[in-house]
PDB file of C-alpha atoms in Angstrom:
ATOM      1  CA  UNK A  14      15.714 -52.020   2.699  1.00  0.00           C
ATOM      2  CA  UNK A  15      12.745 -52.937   4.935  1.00  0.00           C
ATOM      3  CA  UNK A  16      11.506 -48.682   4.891  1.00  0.00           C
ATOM      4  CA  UNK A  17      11.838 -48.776   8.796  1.00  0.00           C
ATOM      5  CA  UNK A  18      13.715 -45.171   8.657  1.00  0.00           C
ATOM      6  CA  UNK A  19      13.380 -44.294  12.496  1.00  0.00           C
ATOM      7  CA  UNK A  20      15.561 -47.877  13.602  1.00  0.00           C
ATOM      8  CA  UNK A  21      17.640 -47.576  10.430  1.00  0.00           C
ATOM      9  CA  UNK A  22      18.480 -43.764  11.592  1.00  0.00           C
ATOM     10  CA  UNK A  23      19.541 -44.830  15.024  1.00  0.00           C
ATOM     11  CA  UNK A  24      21.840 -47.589  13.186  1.00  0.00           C
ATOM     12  CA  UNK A  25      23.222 -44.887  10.828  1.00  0.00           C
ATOM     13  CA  UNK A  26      23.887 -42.509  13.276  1.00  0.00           C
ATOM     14  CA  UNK A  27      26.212 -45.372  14.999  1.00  0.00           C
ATOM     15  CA  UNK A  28      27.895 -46.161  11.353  1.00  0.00           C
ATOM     16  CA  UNK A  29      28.680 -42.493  11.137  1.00  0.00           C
ATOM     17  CA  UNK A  30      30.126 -42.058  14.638  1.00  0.00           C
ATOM     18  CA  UNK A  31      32.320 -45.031  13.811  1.00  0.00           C
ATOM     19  CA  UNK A  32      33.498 -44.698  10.322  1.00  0.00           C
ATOM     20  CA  UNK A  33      33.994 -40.914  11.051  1.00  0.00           C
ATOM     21  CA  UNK A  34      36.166 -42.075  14.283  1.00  0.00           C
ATOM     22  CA  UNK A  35      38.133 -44.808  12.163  1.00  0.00           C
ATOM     23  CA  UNK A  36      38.530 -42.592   8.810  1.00  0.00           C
ATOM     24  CA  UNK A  37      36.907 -45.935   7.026  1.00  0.00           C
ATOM     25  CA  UNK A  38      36.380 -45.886   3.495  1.00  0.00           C
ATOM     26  CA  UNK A  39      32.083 -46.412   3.943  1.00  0.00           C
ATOM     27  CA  UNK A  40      31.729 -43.356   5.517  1.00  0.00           C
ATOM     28  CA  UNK A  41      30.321 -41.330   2.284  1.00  0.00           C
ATOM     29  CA  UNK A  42      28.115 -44.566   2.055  1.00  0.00           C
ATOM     30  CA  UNK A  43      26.695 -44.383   5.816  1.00  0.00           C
ATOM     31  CA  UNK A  44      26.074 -40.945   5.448  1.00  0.00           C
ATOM     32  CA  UNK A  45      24.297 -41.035   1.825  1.00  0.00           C
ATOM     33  CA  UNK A  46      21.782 -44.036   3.376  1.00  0.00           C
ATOM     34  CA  UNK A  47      21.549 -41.468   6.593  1.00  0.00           C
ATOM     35  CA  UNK A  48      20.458 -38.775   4.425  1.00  0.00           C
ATOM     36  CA  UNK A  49      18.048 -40.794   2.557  1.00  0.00           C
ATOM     37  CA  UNK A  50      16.353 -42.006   5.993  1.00  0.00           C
ATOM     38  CA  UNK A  51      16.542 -38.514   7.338  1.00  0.00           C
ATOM     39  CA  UNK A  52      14.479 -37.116   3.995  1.00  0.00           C
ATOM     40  CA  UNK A  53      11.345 -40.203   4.618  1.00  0.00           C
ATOM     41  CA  UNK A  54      11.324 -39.027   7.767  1.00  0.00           C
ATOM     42  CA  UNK A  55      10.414 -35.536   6.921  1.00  0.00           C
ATOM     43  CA  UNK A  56      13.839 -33.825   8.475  1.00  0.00           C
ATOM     44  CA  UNK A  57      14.942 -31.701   5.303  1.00  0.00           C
ATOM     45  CA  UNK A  58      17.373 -30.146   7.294  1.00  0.00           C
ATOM     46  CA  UNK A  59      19.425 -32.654   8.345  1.00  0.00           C
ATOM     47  CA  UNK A  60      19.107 -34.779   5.132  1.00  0.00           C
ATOM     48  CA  UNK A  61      20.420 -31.658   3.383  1.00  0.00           C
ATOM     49  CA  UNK A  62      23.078 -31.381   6.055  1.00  0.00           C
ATOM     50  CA  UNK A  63      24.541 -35.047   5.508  1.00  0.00           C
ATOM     51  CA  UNK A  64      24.104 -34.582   1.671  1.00  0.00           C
ATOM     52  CA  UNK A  65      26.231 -31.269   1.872  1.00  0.00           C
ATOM     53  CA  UNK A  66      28.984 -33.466   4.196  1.00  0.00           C
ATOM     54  CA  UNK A  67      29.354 -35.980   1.829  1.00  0.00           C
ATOM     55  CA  UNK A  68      29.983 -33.637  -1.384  1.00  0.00           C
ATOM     56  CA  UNK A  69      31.977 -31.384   0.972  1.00  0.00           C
ATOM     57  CA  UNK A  70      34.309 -34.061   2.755  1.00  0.00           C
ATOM     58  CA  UNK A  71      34.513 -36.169  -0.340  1.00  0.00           C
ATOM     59  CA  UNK A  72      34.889 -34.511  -3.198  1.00  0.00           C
ATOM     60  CA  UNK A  73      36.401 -37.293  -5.202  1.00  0.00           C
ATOM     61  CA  UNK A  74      33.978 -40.483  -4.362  1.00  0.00           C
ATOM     62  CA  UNK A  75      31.200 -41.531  -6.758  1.00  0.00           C
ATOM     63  CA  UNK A  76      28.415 -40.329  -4.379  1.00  0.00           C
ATOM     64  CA  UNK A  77      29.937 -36.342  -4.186  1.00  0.00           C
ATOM     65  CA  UNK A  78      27.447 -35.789  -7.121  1.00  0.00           C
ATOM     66  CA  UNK A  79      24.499 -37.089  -5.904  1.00  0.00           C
ATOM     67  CA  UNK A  80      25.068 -35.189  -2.648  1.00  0.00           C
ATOM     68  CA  UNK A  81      25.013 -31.741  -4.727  1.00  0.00           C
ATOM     69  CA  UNK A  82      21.875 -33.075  -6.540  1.00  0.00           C
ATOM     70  CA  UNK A  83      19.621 -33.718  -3.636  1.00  0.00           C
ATOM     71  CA  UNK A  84      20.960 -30.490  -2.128  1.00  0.00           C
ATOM     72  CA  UNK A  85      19.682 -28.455  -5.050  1.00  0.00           C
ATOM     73  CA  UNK A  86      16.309 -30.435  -4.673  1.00  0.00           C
ATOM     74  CA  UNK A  87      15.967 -29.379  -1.314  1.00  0.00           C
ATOM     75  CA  UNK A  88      16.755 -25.567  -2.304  1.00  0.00           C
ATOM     76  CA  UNK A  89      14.095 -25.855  -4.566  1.00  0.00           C
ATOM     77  CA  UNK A  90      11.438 -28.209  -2.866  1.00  0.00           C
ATOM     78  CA  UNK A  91      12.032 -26.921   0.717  1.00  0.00           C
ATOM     79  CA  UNK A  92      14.041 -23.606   0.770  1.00  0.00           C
ATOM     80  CA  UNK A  93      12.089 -22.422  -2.393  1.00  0.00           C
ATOM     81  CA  UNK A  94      15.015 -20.502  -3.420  1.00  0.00           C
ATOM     82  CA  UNK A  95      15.692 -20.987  -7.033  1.00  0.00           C
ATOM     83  CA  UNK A  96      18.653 -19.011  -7.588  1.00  0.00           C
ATOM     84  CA  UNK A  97      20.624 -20.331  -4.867  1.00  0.00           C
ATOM     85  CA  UNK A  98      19.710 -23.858  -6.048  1.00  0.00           C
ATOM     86  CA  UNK A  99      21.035 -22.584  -9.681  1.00  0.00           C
ATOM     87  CA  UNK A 100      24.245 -21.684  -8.418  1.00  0.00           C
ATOM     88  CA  UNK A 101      24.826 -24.968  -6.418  1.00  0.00           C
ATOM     89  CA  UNK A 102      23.607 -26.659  -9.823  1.00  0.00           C
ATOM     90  CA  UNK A 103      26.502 -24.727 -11.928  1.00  0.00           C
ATOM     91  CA  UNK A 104      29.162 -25.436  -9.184  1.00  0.00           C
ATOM     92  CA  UNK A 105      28.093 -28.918  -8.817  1.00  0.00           C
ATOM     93  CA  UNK A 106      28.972 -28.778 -12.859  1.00  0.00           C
ATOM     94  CA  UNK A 107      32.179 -27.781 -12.470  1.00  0.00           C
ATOM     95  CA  UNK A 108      33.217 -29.566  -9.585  1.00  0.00           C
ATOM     96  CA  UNK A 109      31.986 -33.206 -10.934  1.00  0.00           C
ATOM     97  CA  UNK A 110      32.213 -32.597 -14.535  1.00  0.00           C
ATOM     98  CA  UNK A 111      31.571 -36.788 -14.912  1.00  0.00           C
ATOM     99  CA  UNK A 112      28.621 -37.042 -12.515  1.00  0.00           C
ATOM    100  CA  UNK A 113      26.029 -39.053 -13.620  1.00  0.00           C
ATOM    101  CA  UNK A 114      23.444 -37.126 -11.076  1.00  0.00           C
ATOM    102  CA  UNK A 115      23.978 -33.708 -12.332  1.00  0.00           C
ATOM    103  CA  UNK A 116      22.294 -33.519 -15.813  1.00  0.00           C
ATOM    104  CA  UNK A 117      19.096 -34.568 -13.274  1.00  0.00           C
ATOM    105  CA  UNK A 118      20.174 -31.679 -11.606  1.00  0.00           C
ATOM    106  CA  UNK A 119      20.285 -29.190 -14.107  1.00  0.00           C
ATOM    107  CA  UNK A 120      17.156 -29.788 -15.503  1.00  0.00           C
ATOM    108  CA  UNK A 121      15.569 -29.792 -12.522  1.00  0.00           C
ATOM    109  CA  UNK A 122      16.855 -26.468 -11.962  1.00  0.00           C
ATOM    110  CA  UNK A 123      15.607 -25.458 -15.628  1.00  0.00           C
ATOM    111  CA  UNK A 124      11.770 -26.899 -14.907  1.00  0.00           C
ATOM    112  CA  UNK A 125      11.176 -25.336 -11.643  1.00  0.00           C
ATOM    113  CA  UNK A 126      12.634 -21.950 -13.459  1.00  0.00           C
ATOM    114  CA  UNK A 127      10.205 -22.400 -16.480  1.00  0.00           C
ATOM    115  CA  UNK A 128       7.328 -23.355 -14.392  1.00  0.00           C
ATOM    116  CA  UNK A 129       7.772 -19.618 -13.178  1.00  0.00           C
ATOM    117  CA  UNK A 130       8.427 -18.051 -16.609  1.00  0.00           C
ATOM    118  CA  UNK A 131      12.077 -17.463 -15.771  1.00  0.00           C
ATOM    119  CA  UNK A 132      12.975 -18.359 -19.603  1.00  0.00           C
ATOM    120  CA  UNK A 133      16.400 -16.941 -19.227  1.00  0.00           C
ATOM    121  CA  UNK A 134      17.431 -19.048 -15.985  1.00  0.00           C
ATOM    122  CA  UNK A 135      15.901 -22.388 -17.440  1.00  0.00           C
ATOM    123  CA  UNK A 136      18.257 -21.562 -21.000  1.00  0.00           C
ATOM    124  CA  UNK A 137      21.018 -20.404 -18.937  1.00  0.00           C
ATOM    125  CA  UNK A 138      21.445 -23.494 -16.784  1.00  0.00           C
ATOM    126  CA  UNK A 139      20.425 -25.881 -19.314  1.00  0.00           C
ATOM    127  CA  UNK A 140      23.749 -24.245 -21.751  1.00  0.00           C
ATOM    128  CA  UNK A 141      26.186 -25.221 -19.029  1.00  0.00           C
ATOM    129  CA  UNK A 142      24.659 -28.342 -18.695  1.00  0.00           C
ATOM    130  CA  UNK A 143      25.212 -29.097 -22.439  1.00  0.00           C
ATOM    131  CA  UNK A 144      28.630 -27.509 -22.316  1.00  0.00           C
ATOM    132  CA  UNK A 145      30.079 -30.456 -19.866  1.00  0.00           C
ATOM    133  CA  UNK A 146      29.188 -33.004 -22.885  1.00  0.00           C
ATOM    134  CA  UNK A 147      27.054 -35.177 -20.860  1.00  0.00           C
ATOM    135  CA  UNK A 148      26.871 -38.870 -21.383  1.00  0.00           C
ATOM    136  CA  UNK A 149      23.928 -40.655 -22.533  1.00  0.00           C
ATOM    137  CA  UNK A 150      21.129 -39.424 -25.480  1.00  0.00           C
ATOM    138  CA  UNK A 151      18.933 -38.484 -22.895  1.00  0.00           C
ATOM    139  CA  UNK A 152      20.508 -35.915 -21.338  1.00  0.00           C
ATOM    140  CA  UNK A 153      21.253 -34.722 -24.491  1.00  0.00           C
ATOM    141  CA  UNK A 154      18.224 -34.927 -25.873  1.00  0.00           C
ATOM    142  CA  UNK A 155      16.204 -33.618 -23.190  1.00  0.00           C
ATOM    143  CA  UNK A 156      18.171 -30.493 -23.214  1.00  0.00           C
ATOM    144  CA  UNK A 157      18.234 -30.085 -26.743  1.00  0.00           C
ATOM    145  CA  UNK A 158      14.466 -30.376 -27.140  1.00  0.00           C
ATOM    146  CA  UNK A 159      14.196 -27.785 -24.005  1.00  0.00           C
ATOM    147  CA  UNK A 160      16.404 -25.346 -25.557  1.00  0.00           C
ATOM    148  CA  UNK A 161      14.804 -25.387 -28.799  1.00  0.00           C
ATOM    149  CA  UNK A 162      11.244 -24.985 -27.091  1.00  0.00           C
ATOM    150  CA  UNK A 163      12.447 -22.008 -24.910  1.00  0.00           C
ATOM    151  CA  UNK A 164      13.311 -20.193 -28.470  1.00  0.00           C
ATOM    152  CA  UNK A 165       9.836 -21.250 -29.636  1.00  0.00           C
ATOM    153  CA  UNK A 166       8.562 -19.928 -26.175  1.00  0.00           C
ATOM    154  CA  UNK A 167      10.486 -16.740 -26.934  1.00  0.00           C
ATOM    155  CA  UNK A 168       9.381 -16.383 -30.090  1.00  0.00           C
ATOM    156  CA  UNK A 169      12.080 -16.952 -31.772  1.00  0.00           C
ATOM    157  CA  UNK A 170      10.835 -19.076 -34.594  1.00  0.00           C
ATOM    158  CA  UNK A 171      13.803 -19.631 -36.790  1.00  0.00           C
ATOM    159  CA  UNK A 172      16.020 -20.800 -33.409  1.00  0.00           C
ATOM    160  CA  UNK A 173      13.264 -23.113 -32.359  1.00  0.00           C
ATOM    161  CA  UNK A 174      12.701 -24.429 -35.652  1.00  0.00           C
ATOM    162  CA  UNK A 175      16.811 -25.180 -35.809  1.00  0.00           C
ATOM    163  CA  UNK A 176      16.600 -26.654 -32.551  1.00  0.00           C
ATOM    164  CA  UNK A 177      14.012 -29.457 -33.622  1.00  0.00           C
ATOM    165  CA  UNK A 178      15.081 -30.196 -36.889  1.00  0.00           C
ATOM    166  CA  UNK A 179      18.673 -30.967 -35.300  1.00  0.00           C
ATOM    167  CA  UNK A 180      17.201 -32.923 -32.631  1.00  0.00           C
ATOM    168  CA  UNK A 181      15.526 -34.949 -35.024  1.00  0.00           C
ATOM    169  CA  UNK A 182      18.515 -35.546 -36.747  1.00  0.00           C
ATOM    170  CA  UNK A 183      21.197 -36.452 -34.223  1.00  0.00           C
ATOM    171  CA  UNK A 184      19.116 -38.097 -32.047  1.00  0.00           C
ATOM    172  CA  UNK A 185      16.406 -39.580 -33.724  1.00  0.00           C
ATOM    173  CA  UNK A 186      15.369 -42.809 -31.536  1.00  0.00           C
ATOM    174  CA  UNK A 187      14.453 -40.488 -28.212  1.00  0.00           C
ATOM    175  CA  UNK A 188      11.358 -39.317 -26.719  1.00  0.00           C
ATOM    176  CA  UNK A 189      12.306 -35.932 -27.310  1.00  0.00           C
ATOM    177  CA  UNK A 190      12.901 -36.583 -31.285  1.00  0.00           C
ATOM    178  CA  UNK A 191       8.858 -37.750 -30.573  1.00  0.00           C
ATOM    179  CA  UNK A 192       8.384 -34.229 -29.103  1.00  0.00           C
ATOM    180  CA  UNK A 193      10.716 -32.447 -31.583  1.00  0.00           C
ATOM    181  CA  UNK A 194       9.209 -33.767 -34.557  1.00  0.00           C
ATOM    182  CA  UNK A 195       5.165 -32.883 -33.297  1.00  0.00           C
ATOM    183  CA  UNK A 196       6.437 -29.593 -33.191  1.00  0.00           C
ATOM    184  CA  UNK A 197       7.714 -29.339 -36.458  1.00  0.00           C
ATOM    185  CA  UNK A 198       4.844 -30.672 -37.719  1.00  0.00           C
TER     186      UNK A 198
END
């Protein structure tokens, strides 16, 4: 909590050496806080490498899904390998179905692919990221509206203008109504 990453590192290291040794129940915990120092400190690699153990080791604790997400952010920010970080962003679906980090996921996946004009990636991805049923309008919302403006993007006109209007409707109280609804007019 005080941001001094190199002193918290050493004192994460020692958590992880002992909750490894004595199987304890913070282990995912030292080694998410480990990660997180790891990434200020500028050492992708290893950040990536704890994130990856603690998704890997533990599939079942709340923190597996945030593991995958920050894993996929690294593919993309550091590895710059967008199809890789799509398929750890569809298996990370599957695998944690009730995540609450992997709807960030996914549409991180989907920006970085529109930002390159990869229209089919960025609809593909977002589609399996609707398909789990995600909790919360915004997920919902956000994908929705993405959809509908990779149809307009497409130039398909009827599909985008089906995507809006039912935005609008089911979700009418969200940002991406807002968006929706400039578009339609």
């Amino acid at each position: 909590k005080l941001r001094k990453w190199k002193r918290a590192q050493t004192q994460l290291n020692s958590a992880i050496k002992y909750c490894s040794t004595a199987k304890h129940a913070l282990l995912p915990w030292a080694l998410y806080l480990a990660a997180q120092a790891a990434e200020r400190l500028g050492e992708e690699k290893r950040s990536a490498a704890l994130f990856r153990r603690i998704y890997q080791t533990f599939p079942d604790h709340r923190l597996a899904d945030d593991g995958a997400y920050f894993e996929v952010r690294h593919t993309i920010e550091d590895l710059k390998d967008l199809p890789r970080a799509e398929k750890l962003a569809l298996k990370a679906l599957t695998a944690y179905p009730k995540g609450d980090m992997l709807m960030p996921g996914v549409f991180f996946v989907a920006l970085h692919a529109l930002l390159e004009n990869d229209l089919h990636r960025a609809e593909r991805v977002l589609k399996a990221g609707v398909k789990t049923k995600p909790k919360g309008y915004k997920p919902r919302a956000r994908s929705a509206y993405w959809l509908a403006r990779i149809a307009h993007l497409r130039g398909d006109r009827k599909a985008a203008l089906r995507g809006y209007e039912s935005l609008v409707v089911q979700l009418p109280l969200t940002w991406y109504a807002l968006l929706a609804n400039s578009r339609l007019e």
